[in-house]
mmCIF file with all atom_site columns, C-alpha atoms in Angstrom:
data_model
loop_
_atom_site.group_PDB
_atom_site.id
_atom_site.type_symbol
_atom_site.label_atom_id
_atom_site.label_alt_id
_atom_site.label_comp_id
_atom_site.label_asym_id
_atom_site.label_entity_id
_atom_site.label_seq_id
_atom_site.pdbx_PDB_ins_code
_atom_site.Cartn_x
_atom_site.Cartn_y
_atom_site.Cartn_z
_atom_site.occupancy
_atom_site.B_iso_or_equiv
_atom_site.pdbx_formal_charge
_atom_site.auth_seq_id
_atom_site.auth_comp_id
_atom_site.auth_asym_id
_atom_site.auth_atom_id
_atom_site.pdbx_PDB_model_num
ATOM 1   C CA . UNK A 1 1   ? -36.977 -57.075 -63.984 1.00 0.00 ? 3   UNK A CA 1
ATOM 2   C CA . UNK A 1 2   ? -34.561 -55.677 -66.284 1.00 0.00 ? 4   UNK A CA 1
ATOM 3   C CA . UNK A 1 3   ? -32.799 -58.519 -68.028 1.00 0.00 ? 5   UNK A CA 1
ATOM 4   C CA . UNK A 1 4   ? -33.649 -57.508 -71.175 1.00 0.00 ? 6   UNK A CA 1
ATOM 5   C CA . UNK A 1 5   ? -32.587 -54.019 -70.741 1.00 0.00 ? 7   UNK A CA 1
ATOM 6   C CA . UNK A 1 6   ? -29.293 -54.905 -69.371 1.00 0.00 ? 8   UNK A CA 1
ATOM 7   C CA . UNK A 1 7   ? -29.099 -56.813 -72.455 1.00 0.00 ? 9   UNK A CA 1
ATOM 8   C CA . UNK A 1 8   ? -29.633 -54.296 -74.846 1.00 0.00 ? 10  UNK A CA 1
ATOM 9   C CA . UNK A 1 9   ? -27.042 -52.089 -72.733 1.00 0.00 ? 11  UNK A CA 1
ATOM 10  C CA . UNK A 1 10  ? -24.528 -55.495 -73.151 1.00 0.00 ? 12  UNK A CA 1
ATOM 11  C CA . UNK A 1 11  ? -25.575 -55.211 -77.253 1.00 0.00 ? 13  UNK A CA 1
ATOM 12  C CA . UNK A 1 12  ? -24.610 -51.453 -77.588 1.00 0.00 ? 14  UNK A CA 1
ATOM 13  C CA . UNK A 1 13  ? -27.490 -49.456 -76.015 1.00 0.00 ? 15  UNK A CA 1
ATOM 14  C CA . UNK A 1 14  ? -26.710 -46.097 -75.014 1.00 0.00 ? 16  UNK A CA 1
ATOM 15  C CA . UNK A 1 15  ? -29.525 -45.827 -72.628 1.00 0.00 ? 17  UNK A CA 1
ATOM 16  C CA . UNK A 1 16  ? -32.471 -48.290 -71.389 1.00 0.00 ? 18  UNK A CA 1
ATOM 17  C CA . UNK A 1 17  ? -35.950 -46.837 -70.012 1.00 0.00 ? 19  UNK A CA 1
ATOM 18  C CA . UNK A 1 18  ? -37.765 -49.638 -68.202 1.00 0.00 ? 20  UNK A CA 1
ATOM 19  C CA . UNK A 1 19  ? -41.500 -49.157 -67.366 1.00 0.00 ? 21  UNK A CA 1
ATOM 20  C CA . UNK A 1 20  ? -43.724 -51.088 -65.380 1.00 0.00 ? 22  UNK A CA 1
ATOM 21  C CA . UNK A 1 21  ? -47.124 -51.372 -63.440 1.00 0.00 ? 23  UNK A CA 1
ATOM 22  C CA . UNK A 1 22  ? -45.402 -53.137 -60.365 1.00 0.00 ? 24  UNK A CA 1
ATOM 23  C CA . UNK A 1 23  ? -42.885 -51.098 -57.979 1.00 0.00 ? 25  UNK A CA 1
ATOM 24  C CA . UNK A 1 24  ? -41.377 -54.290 -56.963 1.00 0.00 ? 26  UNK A CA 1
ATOM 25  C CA . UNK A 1 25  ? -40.413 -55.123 -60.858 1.00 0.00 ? 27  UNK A CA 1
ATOM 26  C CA . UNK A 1 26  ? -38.743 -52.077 -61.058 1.00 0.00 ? 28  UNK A CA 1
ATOM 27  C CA . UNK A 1 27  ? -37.393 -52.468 -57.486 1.00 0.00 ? 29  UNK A CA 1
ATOM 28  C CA . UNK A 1 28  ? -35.748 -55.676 -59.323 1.00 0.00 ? 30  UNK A CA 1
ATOM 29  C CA . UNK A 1 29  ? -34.741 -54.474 -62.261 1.00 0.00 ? 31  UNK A CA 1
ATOM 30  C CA . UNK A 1 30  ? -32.974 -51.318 -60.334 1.00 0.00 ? 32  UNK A CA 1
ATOM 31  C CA . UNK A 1 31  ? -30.949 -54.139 -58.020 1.00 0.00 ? 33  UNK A CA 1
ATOM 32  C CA . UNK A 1 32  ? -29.759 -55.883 -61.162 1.00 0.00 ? 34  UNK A CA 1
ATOM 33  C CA . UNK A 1 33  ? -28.360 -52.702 -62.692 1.00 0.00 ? 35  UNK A CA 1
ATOM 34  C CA . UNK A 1 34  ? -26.928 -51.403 -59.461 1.00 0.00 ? 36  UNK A CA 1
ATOM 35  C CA . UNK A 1 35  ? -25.437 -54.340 -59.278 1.00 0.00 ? 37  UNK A CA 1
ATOM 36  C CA . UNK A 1 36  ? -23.648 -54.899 -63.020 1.00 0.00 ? 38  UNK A CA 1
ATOM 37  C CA . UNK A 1 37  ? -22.506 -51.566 -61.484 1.00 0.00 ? 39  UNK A CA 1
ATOM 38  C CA . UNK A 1 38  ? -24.790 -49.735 -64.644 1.00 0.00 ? 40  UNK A CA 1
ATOM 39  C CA . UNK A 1 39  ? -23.706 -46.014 -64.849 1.00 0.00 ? 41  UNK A CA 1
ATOM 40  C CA . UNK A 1 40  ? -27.452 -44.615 -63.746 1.00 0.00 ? 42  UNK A CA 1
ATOM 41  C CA . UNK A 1 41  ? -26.864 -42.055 -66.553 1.00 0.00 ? 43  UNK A CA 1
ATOM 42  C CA . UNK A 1 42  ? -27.661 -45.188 -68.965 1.00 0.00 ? 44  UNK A CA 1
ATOM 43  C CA . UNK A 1 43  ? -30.866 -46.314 -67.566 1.00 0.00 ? 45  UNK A CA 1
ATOM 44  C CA . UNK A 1 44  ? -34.367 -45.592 -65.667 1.00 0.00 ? 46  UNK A CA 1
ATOM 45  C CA . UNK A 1 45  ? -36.670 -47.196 -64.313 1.00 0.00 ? 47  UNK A CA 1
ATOM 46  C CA . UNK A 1 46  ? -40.191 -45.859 -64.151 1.00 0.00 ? 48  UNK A CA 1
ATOM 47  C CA . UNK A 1 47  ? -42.721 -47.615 -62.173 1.00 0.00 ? 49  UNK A CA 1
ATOM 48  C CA . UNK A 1 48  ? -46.071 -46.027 -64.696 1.00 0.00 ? 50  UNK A CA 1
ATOM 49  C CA . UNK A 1 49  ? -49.033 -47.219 -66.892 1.00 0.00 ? 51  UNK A CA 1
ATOM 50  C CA . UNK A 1 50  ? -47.604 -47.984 -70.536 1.00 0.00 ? 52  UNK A CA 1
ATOM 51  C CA . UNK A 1 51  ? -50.497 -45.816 -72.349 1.00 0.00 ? 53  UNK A CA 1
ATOM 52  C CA . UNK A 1 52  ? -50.029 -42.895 -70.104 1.00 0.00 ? 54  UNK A CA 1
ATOM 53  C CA . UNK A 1 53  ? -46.372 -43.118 -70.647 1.00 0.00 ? 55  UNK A CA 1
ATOM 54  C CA . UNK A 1 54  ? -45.728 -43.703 -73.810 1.00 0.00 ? 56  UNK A CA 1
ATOM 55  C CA . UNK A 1 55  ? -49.158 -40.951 -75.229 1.00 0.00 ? 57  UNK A CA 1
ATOM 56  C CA . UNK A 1 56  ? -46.726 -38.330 -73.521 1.00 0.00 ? 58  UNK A CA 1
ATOM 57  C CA . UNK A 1 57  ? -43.424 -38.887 -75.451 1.00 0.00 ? 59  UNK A CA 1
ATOM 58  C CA . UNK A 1 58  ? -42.643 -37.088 -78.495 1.00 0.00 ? 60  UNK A CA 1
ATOM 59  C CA . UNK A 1 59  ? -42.422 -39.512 -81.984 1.00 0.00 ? 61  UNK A CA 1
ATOM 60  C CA . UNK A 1 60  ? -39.119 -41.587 -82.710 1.00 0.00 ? 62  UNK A CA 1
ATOM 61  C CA . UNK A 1 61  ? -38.069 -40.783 -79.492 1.00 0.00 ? 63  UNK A CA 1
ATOM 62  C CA . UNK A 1 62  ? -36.219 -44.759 -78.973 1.00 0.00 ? 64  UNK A CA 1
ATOM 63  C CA . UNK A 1 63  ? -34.562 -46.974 -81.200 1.00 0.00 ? 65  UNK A CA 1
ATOM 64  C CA . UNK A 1 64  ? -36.361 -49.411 -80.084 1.00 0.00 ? 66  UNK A CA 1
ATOM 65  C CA . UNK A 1 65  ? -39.218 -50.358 -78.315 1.00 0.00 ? 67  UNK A CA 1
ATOM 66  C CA . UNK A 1 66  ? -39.343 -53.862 -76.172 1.00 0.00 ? 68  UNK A CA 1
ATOM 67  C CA . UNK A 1 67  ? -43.038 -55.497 -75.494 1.00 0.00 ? 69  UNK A CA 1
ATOM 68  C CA . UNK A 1 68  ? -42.260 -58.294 -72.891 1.00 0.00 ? 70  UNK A CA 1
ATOM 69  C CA . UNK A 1 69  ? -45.010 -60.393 -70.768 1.00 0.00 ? 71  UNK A CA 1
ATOM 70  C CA . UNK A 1 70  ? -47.272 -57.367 -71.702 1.00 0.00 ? 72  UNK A CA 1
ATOM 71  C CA . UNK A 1 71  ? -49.549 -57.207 -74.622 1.00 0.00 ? 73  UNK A CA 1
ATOM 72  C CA . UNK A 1 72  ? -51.940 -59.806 -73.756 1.00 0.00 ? 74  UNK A CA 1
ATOM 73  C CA . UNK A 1 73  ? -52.639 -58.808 -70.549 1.00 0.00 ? 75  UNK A CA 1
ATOM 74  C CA . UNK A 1 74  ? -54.346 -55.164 -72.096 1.00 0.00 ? 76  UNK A CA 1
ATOM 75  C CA . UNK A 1 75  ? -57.720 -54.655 -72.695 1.00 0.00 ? 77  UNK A CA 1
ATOM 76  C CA . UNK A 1 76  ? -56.473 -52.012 -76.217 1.00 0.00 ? 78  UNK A CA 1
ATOM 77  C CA . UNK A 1 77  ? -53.346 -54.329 -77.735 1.00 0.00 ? 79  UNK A CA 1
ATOM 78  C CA . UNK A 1 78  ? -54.255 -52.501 -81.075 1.00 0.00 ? 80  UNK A CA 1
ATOM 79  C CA . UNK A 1 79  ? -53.817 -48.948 -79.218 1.00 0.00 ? 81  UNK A CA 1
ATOM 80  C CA . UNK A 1 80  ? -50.430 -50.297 -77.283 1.00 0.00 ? 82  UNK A CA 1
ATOM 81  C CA . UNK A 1 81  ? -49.248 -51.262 -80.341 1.00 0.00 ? 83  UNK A CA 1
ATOM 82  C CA . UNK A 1 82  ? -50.116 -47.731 -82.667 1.00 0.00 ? 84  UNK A CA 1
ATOM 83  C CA . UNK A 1 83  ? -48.167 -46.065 -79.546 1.00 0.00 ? 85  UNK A CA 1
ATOM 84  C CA . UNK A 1 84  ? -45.145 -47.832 -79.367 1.00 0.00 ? 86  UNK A CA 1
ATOM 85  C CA . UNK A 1 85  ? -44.869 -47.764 -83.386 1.00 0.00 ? 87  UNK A CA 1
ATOM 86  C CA . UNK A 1 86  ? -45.453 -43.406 -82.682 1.00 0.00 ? 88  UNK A CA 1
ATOM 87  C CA . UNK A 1 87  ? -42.140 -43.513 -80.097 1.00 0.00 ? 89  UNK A CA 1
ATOM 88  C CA . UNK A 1 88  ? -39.901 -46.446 -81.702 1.00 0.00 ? 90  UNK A CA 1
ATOM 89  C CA . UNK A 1 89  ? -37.746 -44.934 -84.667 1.00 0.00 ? 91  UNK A CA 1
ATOM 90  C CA . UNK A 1 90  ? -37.158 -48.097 -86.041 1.00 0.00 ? 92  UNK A CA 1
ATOM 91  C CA . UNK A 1 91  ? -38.154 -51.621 -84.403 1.00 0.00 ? 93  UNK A CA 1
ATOM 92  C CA . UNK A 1 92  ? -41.054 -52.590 -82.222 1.00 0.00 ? 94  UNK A CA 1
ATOM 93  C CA . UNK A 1 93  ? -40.092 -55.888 -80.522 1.00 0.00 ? 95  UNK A CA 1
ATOM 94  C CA . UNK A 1 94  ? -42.594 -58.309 -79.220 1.00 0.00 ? 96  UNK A CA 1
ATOM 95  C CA . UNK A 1 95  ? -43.160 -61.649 -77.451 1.00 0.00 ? 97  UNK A CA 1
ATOM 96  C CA . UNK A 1 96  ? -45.972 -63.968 -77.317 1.00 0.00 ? 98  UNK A CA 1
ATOM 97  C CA . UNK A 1 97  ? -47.729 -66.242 -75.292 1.00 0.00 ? 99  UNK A CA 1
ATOM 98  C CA . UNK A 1 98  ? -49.540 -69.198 -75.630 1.00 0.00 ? 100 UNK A CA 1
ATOM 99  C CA . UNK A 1 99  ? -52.368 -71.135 -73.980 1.00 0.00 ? 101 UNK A CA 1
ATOM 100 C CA . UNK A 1 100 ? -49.953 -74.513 -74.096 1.00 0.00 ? 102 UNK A CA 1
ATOM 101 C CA . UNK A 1 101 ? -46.978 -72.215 -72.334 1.00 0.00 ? 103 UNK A CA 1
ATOM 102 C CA . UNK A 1 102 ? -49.363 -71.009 -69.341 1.00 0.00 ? 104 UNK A CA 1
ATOM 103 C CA . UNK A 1 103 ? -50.511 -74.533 -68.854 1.00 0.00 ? 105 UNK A CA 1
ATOM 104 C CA . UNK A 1 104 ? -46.453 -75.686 -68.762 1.00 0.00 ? 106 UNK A CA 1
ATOM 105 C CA . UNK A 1 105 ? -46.264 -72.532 -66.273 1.00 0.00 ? 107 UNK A CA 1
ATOM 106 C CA . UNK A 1 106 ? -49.044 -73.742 -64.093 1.00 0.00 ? 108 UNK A CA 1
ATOM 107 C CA . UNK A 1 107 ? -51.155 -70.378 -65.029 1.00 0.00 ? 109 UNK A CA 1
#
């Protein structure tokens, strides 16, 4: 939705790249940024599948790589996580999620 990359822009980011399965989460996150009036030269949005996107970028290629409401939804965590360590130069940053915070959800 792009919270968290408008946040890292609002931290000192000098670009964001947002990808996700869902058009309409992109379609979000790109209404948020247009929004905050974001320069569109400091972020994209790419509506993709994470392994086919990220096994096609070079190493290092981000500061840092952001892992929200993702990993435990994939059927190869182990193999998202060896890809995003081969792009991030320096942090890999992930949430979690619990069995007790889906039942507070209603999931």
């Amino acid at each position: 939705m792009g919270t968290f990359a408008y946040a890292a822009l609002e931290m000192g980011a000098e670009f964001v790249q947002g990808i996700d399965t869902e058009e309409k989460t992109i379609e979000r996150g790109e209404e948020l940024f247009e929004q905050a009036k974001v320069a569109k030269i400091r972020y994209d949005f790419k509506v993709d599948d994470a392994f086919r996107y990220l096994e096609n970028l070079e190493e290092g290629i981000f500061d840092t790589v952001f892992c929200l409401g993702t990993l435990y939804y994939m059927v190869e965590p182990y193999r998202l996580l060896k890809l995003m360590q081969k792009v991030a130069k320096e942090t890999v940053l992930l949430d979690t999620f619990t069995a007790a915070y889906a039942t507070v959800q209603g999931k």
